Short mmCIF file of C-alpha atoms in Angstrom, two decimals:
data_model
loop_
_atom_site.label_atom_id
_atom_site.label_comp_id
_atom_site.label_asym_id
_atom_site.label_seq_id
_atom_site.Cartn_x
_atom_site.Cartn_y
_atom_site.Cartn_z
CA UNK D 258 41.92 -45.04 -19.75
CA UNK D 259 41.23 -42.12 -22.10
CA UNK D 260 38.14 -40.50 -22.03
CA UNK D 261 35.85 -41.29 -25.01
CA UNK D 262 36.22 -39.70 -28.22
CA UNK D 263 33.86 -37.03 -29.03
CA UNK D 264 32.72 -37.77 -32.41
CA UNK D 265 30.36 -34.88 -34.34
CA UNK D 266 31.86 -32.01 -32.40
CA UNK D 267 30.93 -28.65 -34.55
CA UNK D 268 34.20 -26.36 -33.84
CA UNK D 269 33.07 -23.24 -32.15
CA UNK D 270 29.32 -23.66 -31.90
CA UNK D 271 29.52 -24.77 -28.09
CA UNK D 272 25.59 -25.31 -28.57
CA UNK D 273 26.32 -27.75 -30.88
CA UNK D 274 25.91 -31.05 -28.33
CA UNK D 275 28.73 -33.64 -27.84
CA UNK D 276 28.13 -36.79 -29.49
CA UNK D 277 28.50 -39.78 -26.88
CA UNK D 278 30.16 -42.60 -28.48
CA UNK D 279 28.92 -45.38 -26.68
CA UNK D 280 25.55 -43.94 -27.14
CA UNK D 281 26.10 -43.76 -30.51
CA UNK D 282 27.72 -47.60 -30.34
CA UNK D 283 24.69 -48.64 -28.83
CA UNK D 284 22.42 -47.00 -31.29
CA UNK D 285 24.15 -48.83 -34.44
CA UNK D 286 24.02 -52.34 -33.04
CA UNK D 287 20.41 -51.76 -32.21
CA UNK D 288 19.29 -50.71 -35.67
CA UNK D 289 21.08 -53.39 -37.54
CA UNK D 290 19.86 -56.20 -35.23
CA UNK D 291 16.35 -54.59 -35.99
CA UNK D 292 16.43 -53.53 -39.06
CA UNK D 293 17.82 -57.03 -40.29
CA UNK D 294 14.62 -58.62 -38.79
CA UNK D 295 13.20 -56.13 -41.83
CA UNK D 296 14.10 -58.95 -44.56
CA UNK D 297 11.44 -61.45 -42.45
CA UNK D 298 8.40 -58.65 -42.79
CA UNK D 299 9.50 -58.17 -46.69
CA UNK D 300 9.08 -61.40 -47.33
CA UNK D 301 5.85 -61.56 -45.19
CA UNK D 302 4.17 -58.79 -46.99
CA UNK D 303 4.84 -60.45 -50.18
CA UNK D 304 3.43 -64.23 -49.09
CA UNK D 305 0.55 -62.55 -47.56
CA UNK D 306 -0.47 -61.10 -51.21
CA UNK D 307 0.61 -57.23 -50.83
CA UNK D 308 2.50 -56.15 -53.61
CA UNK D 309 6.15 -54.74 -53.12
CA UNK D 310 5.01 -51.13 -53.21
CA UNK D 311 2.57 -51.95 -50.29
CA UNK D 312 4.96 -54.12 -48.35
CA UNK D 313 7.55 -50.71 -48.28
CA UNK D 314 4.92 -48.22 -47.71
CA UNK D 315 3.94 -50.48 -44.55
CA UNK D 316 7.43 -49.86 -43.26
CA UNK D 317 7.76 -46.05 -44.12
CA UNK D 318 4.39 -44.99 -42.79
CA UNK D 319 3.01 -47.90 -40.49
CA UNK D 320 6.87 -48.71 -38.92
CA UNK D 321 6.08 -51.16 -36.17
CA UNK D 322 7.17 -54.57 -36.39
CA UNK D 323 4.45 -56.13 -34.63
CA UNK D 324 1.75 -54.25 -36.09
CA UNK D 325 3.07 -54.47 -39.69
CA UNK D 326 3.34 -58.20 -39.04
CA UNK D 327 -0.05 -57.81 -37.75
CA UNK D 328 -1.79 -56.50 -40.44
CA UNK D 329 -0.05 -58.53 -43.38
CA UNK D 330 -1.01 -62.07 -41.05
CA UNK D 331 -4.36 -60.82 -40.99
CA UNK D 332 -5.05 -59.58 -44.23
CA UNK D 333 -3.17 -61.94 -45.95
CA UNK D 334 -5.19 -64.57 -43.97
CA UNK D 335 -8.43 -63.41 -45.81
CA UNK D 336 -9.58 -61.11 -43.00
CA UNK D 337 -11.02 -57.82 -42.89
CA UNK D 338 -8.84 -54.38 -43.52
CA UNK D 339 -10.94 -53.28 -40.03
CA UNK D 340 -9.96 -56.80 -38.16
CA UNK D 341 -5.78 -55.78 -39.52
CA UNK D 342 -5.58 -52.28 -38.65
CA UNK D 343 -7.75 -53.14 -35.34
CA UNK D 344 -5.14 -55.87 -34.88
CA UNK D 345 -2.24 -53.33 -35.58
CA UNK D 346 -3.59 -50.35 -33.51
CA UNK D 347 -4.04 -52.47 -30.24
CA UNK D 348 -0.06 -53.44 -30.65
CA UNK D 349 0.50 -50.41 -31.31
CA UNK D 350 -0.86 -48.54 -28.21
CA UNK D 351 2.24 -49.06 -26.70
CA UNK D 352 3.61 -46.31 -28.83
CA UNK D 353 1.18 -43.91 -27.14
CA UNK D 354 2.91 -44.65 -23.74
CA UNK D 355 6.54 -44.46 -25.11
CA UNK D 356 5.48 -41.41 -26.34
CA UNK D 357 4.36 -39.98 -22.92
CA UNK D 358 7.44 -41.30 -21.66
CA UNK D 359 9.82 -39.19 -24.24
CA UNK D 360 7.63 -36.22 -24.32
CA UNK D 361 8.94 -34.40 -21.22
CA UNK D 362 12.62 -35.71 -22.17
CA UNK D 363 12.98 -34.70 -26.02
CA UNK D 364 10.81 -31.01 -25.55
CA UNK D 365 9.32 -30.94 -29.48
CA UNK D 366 7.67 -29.06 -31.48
CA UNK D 367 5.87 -29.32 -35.27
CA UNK D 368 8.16 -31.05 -37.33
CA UNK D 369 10.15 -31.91 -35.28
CA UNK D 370 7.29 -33.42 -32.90
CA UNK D 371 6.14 -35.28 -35.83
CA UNK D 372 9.54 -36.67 -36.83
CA UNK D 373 10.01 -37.83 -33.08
CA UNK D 374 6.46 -39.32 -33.42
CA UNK D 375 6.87 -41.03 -36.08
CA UNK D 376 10.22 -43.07 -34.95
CA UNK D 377 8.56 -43.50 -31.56
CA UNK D 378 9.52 -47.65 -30.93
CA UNK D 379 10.07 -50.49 -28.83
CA UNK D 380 14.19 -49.71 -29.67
CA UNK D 381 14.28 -45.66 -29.90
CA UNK D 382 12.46 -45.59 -26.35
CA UNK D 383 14.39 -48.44 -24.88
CA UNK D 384 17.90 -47.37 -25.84
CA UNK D 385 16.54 -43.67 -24.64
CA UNK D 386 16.19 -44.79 -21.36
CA UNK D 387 18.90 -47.03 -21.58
CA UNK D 388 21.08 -43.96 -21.32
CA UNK D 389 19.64 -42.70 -17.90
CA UNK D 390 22.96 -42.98 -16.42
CA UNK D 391 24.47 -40.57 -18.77
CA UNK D 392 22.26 -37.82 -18.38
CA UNK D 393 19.30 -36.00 -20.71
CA UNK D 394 21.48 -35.18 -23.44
CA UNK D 395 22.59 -38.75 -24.16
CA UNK D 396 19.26 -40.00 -23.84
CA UNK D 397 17.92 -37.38 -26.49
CA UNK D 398 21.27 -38.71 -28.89
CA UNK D 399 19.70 -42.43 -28.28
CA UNK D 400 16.26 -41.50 -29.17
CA UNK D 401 17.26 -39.65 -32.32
CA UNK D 402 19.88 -41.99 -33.28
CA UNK D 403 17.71 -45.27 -32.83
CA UNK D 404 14.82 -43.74 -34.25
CA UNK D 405 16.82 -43.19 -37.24
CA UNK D 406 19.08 -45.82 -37.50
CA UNK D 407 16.29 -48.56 -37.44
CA UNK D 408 13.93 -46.10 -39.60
CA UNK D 409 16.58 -46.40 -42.64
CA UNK D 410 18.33 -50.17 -41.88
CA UNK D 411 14.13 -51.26 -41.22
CA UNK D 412 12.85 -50.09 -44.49
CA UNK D 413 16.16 -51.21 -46.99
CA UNK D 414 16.08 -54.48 -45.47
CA UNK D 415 12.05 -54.40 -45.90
CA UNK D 416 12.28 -53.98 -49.70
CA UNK D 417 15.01 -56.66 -50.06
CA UNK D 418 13.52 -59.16 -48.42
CA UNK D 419 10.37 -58.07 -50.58
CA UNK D 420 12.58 -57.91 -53.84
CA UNK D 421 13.67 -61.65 -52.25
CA UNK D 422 10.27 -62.91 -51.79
CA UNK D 423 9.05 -62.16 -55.17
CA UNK D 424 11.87 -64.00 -57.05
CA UNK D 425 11.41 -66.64 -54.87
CA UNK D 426 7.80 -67.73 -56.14
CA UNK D 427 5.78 -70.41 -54.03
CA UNK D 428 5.99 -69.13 -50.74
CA UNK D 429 5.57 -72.76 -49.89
CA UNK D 430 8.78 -74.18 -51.86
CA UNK D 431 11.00 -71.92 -49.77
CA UNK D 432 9.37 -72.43 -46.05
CA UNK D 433 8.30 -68.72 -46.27
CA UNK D 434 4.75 -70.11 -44.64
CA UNK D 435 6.23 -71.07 -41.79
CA UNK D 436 9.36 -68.48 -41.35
CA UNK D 437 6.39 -66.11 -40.97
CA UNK D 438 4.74 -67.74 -37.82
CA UNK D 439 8.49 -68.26 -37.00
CA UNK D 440 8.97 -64.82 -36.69
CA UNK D 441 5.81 -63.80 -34.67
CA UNK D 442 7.21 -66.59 -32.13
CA UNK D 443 10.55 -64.70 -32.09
CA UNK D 444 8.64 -61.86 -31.74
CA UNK D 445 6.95 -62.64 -28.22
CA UNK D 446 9.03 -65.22 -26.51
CA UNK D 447 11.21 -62.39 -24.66
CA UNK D 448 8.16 -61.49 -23.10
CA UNK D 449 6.90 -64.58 -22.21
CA UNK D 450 9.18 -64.17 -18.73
CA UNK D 451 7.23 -66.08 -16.43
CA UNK D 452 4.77 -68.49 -15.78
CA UNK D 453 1.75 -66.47 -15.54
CA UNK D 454 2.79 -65.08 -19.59
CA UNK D 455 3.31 -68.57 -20.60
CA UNK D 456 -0.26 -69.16 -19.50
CA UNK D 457 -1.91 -66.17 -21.47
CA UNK D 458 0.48 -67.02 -24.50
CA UNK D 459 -0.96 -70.51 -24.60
CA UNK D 460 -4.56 -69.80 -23.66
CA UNK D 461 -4.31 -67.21 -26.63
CA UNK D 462 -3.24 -69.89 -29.16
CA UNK D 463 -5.85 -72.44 -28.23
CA UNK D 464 -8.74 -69.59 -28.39
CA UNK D 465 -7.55 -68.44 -31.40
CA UNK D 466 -7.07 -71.36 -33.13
CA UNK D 467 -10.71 -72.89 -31.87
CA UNK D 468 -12.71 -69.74 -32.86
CA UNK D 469 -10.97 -70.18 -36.15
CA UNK D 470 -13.13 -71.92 -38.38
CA UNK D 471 -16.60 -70.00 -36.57
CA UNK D 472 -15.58 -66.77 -37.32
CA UNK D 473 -14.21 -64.10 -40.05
CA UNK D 474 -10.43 -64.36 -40.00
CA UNK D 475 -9.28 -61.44 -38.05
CA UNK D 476 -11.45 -61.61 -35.27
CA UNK D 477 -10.26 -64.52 -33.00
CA UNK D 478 -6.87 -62.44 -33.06
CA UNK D 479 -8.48 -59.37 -31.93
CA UNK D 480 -10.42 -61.45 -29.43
CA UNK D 481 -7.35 -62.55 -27.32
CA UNK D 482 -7.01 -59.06 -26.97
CA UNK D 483 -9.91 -59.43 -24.33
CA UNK D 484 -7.67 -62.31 -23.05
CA UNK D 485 -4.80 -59.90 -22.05
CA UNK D 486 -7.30 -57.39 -20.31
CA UNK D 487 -8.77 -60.40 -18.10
CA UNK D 488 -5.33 -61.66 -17.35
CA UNK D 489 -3.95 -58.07 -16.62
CA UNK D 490 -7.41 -56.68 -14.83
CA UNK D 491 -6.41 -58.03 -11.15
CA UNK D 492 -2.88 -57.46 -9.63
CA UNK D 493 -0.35 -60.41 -10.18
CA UNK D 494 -0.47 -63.93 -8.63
CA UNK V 242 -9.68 -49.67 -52.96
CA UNK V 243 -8.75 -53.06 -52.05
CA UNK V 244 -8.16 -54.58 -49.13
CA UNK V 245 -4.49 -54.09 -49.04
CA UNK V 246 -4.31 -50.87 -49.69
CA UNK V 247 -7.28 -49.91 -47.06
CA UNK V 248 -5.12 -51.67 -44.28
CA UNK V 249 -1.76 -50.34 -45.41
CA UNK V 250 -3.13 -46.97 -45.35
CA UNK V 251 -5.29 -47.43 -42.22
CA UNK V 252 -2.53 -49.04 -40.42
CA UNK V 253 -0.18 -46.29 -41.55
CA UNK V 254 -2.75 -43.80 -39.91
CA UNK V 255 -3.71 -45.28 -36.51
CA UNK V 256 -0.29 -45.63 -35.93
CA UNK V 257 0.46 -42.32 -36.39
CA UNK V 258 -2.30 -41.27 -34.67
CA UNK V 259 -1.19 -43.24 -31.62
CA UNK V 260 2.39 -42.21 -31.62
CA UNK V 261 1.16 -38.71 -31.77
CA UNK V 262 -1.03 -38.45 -29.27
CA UNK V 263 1.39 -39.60 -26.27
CA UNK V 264 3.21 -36.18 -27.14
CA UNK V 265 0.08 -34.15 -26.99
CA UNK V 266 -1.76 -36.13 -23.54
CA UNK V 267 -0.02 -34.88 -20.16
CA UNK V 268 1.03 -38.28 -18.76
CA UNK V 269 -0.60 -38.80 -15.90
CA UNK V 270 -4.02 -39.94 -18.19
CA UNK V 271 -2.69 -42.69 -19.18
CA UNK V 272 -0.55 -44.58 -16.84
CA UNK V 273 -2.67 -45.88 -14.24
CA UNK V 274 -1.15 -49.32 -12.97
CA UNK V 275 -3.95 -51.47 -14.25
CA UNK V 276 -3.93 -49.98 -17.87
CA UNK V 277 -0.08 -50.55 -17.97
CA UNK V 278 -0.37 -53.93 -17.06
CA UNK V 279 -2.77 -55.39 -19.92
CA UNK V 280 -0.56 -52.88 -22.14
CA UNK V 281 2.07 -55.06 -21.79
CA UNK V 282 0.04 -58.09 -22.13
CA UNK V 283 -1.88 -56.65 -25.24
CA UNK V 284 1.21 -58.01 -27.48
CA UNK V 285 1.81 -61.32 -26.04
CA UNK V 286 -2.08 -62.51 -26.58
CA UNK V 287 -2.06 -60.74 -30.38
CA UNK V 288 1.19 -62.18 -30.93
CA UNK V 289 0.80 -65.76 -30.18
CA UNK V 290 -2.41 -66.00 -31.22
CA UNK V 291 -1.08 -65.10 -34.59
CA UNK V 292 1.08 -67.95 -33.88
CA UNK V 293 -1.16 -70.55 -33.89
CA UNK V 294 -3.51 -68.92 -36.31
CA UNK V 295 -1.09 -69.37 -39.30
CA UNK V 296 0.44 -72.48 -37.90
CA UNK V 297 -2.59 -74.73 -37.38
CA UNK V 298 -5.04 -72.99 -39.79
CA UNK V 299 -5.75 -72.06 -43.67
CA UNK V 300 -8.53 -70.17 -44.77
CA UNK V 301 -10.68 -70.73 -41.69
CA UNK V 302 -9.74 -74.51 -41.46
CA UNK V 303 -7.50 -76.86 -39.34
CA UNK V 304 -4.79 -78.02 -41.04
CA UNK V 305 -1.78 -79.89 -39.64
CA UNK V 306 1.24 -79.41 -42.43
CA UNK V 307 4.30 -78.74 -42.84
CA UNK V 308 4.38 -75.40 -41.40
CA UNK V 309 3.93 -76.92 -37.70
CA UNK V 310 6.88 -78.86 -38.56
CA UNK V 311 8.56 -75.57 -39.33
CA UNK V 312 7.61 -73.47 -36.11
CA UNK V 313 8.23 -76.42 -33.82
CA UNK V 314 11.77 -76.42 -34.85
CA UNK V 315 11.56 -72.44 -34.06
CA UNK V 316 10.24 -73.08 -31.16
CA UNK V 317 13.26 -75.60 -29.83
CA UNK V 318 15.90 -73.07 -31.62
CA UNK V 319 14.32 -70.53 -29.46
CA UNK V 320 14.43 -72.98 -25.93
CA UNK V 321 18.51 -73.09 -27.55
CA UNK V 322 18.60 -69.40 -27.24
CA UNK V 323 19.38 -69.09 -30.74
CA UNK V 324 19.18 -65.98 -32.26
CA UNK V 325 16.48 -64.70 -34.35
CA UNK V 326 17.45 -65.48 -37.88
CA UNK V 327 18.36 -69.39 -36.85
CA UNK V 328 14.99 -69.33 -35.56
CA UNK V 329 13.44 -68.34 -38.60
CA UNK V 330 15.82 -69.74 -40.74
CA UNK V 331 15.73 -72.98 -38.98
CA UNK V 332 11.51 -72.78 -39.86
CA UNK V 333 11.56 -72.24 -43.42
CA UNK V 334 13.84 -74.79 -43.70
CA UNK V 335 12.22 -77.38 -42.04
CA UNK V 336 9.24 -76.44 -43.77
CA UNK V 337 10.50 -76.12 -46.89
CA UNK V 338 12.31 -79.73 -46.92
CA UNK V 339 9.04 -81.24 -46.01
CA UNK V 340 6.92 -79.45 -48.58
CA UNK V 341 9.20 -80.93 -51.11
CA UNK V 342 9.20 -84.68 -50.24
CA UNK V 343 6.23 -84.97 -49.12
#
C-alpha cells in the first residue's frame, strides 16, 4: 500500500506542516453531515418568528446547534430573551470544557485564540481527539479543519433553509412545527445511551410539559436543568 | 430592541464568552468528576424537555395535534436508526399530511 498522499505541502518551507489526508477526509464528511443539519435551524429560526437576518447572525456569532435551537424554541415559544440565552448558555457550557481540553493542544494566542474560540464544538473537539493516534499535529489539522468546515457548510445551509422557510409560508402547511421538535429529538437520542438517560430524558419531558401552563415559557426548560444536576450529583447506579 | 434581537445578540455573547474562557482557565478548575457528569446531562434534560414543550404545548397550553403525530413518527424513524433528515423529514411530513385533511 502506498503511503498517503500529502496534500497542501508548501515546497521548501519544511515548517509548513503536512496535511494528513484522512484527517482531512474525516474533517469534510463531518462538516457536511453537520452543516446539512443547518437547513433544519434555518427553517426553525424562521417558524419561530426571527427574521432571516437574525436566523444567520445566530449561526455566525451564536454557532451551536443546540443552543441556537435553544434560543429560537424558546423565544419563538413566547418566552423571555433571559429564559433563551439562559437556555442557550447552560448547553453551551460544554464549550468551556472543550475548550480546556484544546487549550494545551492548539497553543493560541489573540486572534488566533479567538478564531479557535469561536469554532470551539461538539465536531471540531471530537474529530480533534479523534486523531490521538496520529499525533499533535493531526489533531491541530482536525480542529482547524472541522472548525472551519462546519463554520462555512453550517451557516450556507442556515440561510437556505431560512430563504426555504420563508417561501414556504404556514409553517403548519409544510410540517415545519413538528420537523422542529423532530430535530431536537435527533438532537439528544445519541446520548440517551442507557437506561439511567432514558429516565432523565423522560422525567424532563413530563416536568416540562406539566409546569407548562403555570409558568412563563422559558422557565420549565431551564428548570430541567436542575433535573440533570440531581440526576448527575451522586455517582452512577 | 425586541426580543429577538436581545436573544440573538445575548446568545451570540454568552457563547462566546463561554468558549473563551476554557482557553483562559488552567484546567484543573473545572473538571472535577461531579461537574463533568451533570455537564453531560445538562443537554439531554434541555433537550428533551424542548421536546415535549413544542410537541404537547402552544402558548402555555396542552394541545394534542398534529405535531405529536409528526415527532412520534421521528421517534420510530429514530428506533429504525434512520438518519437524521428521514427523521425530520419523516415529521414534517406526517405533520403536514394531517394538518391538511384534518
Amino acid at each position: 500500500m502506498n503511503p498517503p498522499p500529502l496534500i497542501g505541502y508548501l515546497g521548501h518551507n519544511n515548517r509548513v506542516s503536512k496535511v494528513n489526508r484522512a484527517t482531512a477526509m474525516q474533517s469534510l464528511s463531518v462538516s457536511f453531515a453537520v452543516g446539512l443539519y443547518g437547513i433544519a435551524f434555518g427553517a426553525a429560526g424562521i417558524t419561530a418568528g426571527f427574521s432571516i437576518l437574525q436566523t444567520c447572525l445566530l449561526s455566525l456569532l451564536t454557532f451551536s446547534g443546540a443552543s441556537q435551537f435553544a434560543v429560537v424554541g424558546v423565544i419563538g415559544a413566547g418566552g423571555t430573551a433571559v429564559s433563551g440565552i439562559a437556555t442557550a448558555s447552560l448547553l453551551g457550557i460544554r464549550n468551556t470544557l472543550y475548550g480546556l481540553r484544546m487549550a494545551p493542544l492548539l497553543q493560541v494566542r489573540g486572534v488566533k485564540k479567538i478564531l479557535a474560540a469561536q469554532i470551539t464544538i461538539d465536531e471540531s473537539t471530537g474529530v480533534a481527539i479523534g486523531q490521538e493516534d496520529l499525533g499533535p499535529e493531526a489533531m491541530k489539522q482536525g480542529f482547524w479543519f472541522t472548525g472551519i468546515g462546519v463554520y462555512v457548510l453550517w451557516n450556507f445551509f442556515t440561510l437556505l433553509g431560512a430563504l426555504g422557510a420563508q417561501a414556504m409560508g404556514n409553517p403548519s402547511a409544510w410540517g415545519l412545527d413538528a420537523a422542529v421538535p423532530a430535530a431536537f429529538l435527533g438532537l439528544v437520542w445519541p446520548r440517551l445511551l442507557g437506561k439511567f438517560e432514558r429516565t432523565l430524558a423522560i422525567t424532563s419531558v413530563l416536568l416540562a410539559i406539566a409546569l407548562s401552563p403555570f409558568i412563563p415559557a422559558g422557565l420549565p426548560i431551564i428548570l430541567t436543568a436542575g433535573l440533570a444536576v440531581i440526576f448527575g450529583w451522586n455517582v452512577r447506579p | 430592541m425586541s426580543t429577538f434581537w436581545v436573544g440573538v445578540i445575548g446568545s451570540s455573547f454568552a457563547l462566546f464568552v463561554l468558549r473563551y474562557l476554557g482557553y483562559l482557565v488552567p484546567e484543573k478548575y473545572l473538571t472535577n468528576p461531579r461537574m463533568l457528569r451533570i455537564n453531560t446531562l445538562i443537554p439531554i434534560a434541555l433537550l428533551s424537555a424542548l421536546v415535549g414543550v413544542q410537541t404537547l404545548t402552544e402558548k402555555g397550553k396542552w394541545v394534542i395535534d398534529q405535531r405529536f403525530a409528526g415527532v412520534f413518527v421521528a421517534l420510530i424513524a429514530l428506533r429504525l436508526k434512520a438518519p437524521y433528515f428521514v427523521v425530520v423529514i419523516s415529521a414534517a411530513a406526517t405533520s403536514a399530511a394531517i394538518y391538511r385533511f384534518k
